[in-house]
Coordinates of C-alpha atoms and ligand atoms in Angstrom, one line a residue:
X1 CA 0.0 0.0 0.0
X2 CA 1.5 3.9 -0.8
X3 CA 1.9 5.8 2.0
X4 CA 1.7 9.6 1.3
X5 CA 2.6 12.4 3.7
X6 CA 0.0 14.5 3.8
X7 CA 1.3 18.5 3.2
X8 CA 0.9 20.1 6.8
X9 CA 0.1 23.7 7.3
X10 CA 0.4 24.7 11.2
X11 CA -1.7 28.0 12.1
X12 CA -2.3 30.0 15.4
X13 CA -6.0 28.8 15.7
X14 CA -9.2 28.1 14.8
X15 CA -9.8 31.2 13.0
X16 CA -6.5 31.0 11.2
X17 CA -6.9 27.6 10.1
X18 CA -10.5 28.5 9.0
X19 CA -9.2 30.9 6.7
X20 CA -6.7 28.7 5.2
X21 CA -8.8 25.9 4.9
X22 CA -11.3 28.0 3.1
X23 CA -8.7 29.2 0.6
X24 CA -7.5 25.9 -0.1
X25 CA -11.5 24.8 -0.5
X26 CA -11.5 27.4 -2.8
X27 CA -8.6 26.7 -5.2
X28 CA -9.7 23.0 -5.0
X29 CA -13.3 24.2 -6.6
X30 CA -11.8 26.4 -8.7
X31 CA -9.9 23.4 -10.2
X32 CA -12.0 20.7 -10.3
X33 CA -14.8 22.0 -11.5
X34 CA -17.1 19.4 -11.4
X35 CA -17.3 18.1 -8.0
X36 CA -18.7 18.0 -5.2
X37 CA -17.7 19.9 -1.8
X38 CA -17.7 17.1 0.7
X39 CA -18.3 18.6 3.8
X40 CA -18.0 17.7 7.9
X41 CA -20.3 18.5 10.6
X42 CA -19.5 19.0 14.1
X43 CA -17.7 22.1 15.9
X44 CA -14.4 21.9 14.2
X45 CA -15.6 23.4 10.7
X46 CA -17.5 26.5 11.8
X47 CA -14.7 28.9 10.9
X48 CA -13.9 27.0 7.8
X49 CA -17.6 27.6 7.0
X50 CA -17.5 31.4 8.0
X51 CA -14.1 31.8 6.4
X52 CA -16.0 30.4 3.3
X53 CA -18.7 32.6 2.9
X54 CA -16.8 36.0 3.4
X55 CA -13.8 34.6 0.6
X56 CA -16.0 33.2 -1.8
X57 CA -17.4 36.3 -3.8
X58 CA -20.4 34.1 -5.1
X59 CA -22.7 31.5 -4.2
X60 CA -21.3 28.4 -4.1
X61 CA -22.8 26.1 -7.3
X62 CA -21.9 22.3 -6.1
X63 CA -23.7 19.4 -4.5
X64 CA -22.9 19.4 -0.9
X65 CA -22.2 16.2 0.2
X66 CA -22.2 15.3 3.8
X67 CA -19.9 12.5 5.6
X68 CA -22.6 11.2 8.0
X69 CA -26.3 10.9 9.6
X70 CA -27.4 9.6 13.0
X71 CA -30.1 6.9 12.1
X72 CA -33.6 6.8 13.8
X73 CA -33.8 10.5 14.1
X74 CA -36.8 12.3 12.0
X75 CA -36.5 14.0 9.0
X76 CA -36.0 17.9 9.7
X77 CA -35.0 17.0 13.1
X78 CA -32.8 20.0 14.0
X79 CA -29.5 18.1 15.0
X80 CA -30.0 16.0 12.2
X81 CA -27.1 16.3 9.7
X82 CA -28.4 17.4 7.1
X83 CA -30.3 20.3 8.8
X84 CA -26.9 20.8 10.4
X85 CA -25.4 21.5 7.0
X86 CA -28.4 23.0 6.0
X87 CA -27.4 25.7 8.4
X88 CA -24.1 26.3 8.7
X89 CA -23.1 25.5 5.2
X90 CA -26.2 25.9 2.7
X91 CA -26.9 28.6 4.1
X92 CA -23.6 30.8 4.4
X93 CA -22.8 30.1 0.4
X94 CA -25.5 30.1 -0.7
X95 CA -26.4 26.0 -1.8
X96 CA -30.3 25.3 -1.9
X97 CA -31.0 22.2 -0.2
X98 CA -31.9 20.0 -2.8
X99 CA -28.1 20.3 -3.6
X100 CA -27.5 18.5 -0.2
X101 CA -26.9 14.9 -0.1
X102 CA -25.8 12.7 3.2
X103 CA -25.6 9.3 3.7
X104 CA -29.1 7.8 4.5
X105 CA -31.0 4.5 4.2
X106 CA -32.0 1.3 5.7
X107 CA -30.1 -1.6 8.1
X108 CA -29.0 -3.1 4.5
X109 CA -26.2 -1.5 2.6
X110 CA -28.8 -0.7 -0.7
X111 CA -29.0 2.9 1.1
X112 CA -25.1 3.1 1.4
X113 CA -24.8 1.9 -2.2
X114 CA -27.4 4.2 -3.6
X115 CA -25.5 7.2 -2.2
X116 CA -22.2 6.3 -3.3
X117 CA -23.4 6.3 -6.8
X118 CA -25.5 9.1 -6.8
X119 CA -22.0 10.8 -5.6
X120 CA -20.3 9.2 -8.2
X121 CA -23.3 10.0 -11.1
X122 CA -23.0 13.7 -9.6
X123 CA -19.1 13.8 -10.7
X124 CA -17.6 12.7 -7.6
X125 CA -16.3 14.7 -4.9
X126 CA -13.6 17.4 -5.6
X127 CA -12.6 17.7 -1.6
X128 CA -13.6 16.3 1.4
X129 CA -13.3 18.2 4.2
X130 CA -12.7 15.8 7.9
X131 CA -12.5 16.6 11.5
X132 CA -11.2 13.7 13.5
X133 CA -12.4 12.3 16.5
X134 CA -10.6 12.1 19.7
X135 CA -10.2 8.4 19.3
X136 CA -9.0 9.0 15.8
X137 CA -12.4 8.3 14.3
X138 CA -13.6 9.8 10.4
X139 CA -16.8 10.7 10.1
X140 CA -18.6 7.7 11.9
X141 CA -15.7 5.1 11.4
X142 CA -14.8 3.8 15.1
X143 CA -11.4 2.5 15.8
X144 CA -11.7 -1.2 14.0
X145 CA -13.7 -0.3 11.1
X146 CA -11.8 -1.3 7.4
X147 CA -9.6 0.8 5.6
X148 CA -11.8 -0.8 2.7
X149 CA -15.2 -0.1 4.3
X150 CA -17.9 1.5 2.3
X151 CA -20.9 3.7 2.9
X152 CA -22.8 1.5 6.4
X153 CA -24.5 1.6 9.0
X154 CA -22.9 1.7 12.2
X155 CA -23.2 1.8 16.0
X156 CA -21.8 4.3 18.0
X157 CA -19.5 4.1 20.9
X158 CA -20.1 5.7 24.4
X159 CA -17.5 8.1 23.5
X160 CA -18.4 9.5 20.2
X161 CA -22.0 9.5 21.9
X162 CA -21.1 11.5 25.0
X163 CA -18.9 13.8 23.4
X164 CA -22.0 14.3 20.6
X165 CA -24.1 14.5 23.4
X166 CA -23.3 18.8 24.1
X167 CA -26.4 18.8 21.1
X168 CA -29.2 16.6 22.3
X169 CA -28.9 17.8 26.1
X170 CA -28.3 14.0 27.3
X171 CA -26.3 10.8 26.1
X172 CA -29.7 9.2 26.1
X173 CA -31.2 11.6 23.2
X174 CA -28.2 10.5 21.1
X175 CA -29.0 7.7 18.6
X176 CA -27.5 4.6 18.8
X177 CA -26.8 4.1 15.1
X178 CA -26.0 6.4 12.4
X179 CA -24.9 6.3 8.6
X180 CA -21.4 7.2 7.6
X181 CA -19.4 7.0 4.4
X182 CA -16.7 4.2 5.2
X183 CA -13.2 4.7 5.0
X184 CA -12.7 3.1 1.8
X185 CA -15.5 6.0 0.4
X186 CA -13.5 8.8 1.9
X187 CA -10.4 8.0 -0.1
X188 CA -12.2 8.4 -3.4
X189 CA -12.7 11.6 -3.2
X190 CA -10.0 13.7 -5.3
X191 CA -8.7 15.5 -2.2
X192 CA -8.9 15.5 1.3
X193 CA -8.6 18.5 3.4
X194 CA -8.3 17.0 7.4
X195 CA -8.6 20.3 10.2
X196 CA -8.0 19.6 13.8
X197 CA -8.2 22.4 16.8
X198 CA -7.4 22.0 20.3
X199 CA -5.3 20.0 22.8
X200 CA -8.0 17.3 22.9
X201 CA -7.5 15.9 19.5
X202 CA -3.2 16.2 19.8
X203 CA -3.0 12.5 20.8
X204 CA -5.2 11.9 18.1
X205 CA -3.3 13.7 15.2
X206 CA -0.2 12.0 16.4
X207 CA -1.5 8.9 16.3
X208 CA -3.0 9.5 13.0
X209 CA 0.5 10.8 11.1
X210 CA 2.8 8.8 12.8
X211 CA 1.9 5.9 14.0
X212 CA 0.7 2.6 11.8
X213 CA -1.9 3.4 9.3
X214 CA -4.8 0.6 9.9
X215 CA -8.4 0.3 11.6
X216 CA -7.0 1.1 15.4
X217 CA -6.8 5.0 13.9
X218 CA -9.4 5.4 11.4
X219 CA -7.7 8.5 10.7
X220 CA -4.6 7.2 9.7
X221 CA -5.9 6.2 6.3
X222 CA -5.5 9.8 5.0
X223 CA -1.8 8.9 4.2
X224 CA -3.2 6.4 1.9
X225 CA -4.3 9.9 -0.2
X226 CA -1.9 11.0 -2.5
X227 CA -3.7 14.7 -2.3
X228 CA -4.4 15.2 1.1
X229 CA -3.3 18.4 3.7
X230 CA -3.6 18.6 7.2
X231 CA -4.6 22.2 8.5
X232 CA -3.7 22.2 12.5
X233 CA -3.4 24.5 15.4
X234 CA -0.4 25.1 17.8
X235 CA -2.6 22.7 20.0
X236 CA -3.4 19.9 17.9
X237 CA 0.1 19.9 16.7
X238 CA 1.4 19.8 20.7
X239 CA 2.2 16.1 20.5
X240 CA 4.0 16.7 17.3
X241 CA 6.3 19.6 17.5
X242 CA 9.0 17.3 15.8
X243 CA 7.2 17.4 12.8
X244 CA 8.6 20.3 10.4
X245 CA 5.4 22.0 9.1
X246 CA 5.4 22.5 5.0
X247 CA 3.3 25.9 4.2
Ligands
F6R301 C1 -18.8 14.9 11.6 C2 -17.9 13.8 11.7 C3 -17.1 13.5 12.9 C4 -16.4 14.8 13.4 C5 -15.5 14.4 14.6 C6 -14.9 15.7 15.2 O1 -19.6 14.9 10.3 O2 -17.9 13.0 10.8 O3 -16.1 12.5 12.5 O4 -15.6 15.3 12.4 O5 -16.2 13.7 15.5 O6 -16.0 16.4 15.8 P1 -15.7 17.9 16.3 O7 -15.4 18.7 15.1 O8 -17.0 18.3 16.8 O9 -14.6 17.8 17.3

């Protein structure tokens, strides 16, 4: 298997990194013109979001394509994830919502193979933007999911639940299951554009650059991507200062 070093750009904070992330986001579009902007939920995103809408002098004209849904939720439901992007992405730049695609479906994988190829009929996804999780998760892949796995339906661990748990009020309000792209998914899109803030996720990143690539740190399979940066604060990077950054 290759194994790419993904380019690293270190920045002050979140803000910072939001505005380089959306500049990169930008010359990606600008490039690949028929894509899709694969986009993250979650808190780490927001500035890249805001950053987005005050660089981009138009609308943004692409399929938004989100990396996950928590099952067993309603439709509209307001943490949903696709009212989530809804918000703070459709919104900001302009996307009306039919444009916005997550994964979605049934306890069979018809629902995860129906999205994949409406992706893939769409022209594929020109970047994919990733937070990581503190246990090194993508999207919804827990440590031990395949480097190979496709778009699922999975069950969450206590963690990912309690830490997604700030949005419902209580761990009990947070679904058990959701729908996630798999790994294997992630890595088709043309480029991959992982942010990571804060002290909490610095054992993470670590572990996710330097240590083995394979299913303990989901994350690690971004160095299977030839095309893939890294955009990281002073904190994330703690547990890396080694590591020469390459602007
Ligand atoms: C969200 C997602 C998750 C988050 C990760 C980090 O769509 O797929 O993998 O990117 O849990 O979450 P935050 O950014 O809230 O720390």
């Amino acid at each position: 298997m290759a194994d790419f070093t993904p380019r690293l750009v270190a920045v002050d904070d979140a803000i910072a990194g939001g505005r380089v992330a959306a500049r990169i986001l930008l010359e990606a579009l600008a490039e690949d013109t028929a894509g899709a902007l694969g986009v993250a939920t979650g808190s780490t995103p927001l500035t890249t979001w805001e950053a987005l809408a005050e660089q981009s002098p138009r609308p943004i004209d692409r399929l938004l394509v989100g990396l996950d849904e928590y099952a067993d939720l309603p439709r509209g439901h307001p943490q949903s994830f696709r009212r989530v992007i809804e918000r703070q992405v459709a919104d900001r730049i302009g996307v009306p919502y039919e444009r916005v695609i997550v994964p979605e479906g049934d306890d069979s994988d018809a629902g995860g193979r129906e999205f994949e190829r409406l992706v893939e009929r769409s022209g594929g996804v020109a970047i994919q933007v990733l937070g990581i999780g503190r246990n090194g998760h993508v999207a919804f892949n827990e440590p031990g999911s395949s480097l190979q796995s496709r778009t699922r339906t999975v069950r969450l661990t206590d963690e990912t639940r309690s830490d997604n748990a700030r949005d419902f009020g209580s761990i009990d309000d947070v679904p058990q299951r959701a729908f996630t792209q798999g790994i294997g998914t992630i890595l088709s899109a043309r480029r991959l554009l992982l942010l990571a803030w804060g002290e909490s996720k610095s054992t993470a990143l670590r572990s996710a650059l330097t240590g083995p690539i394979g299913s303990r740190v989901p994350a690690s399979a971004i160095r299977l991507h030839p095309r893939c940066t890294v955009v990281a604060d002073r904190d994330a990077l703690e547990e890396l200062r080694h590591v020469e950054p390459r602007a």
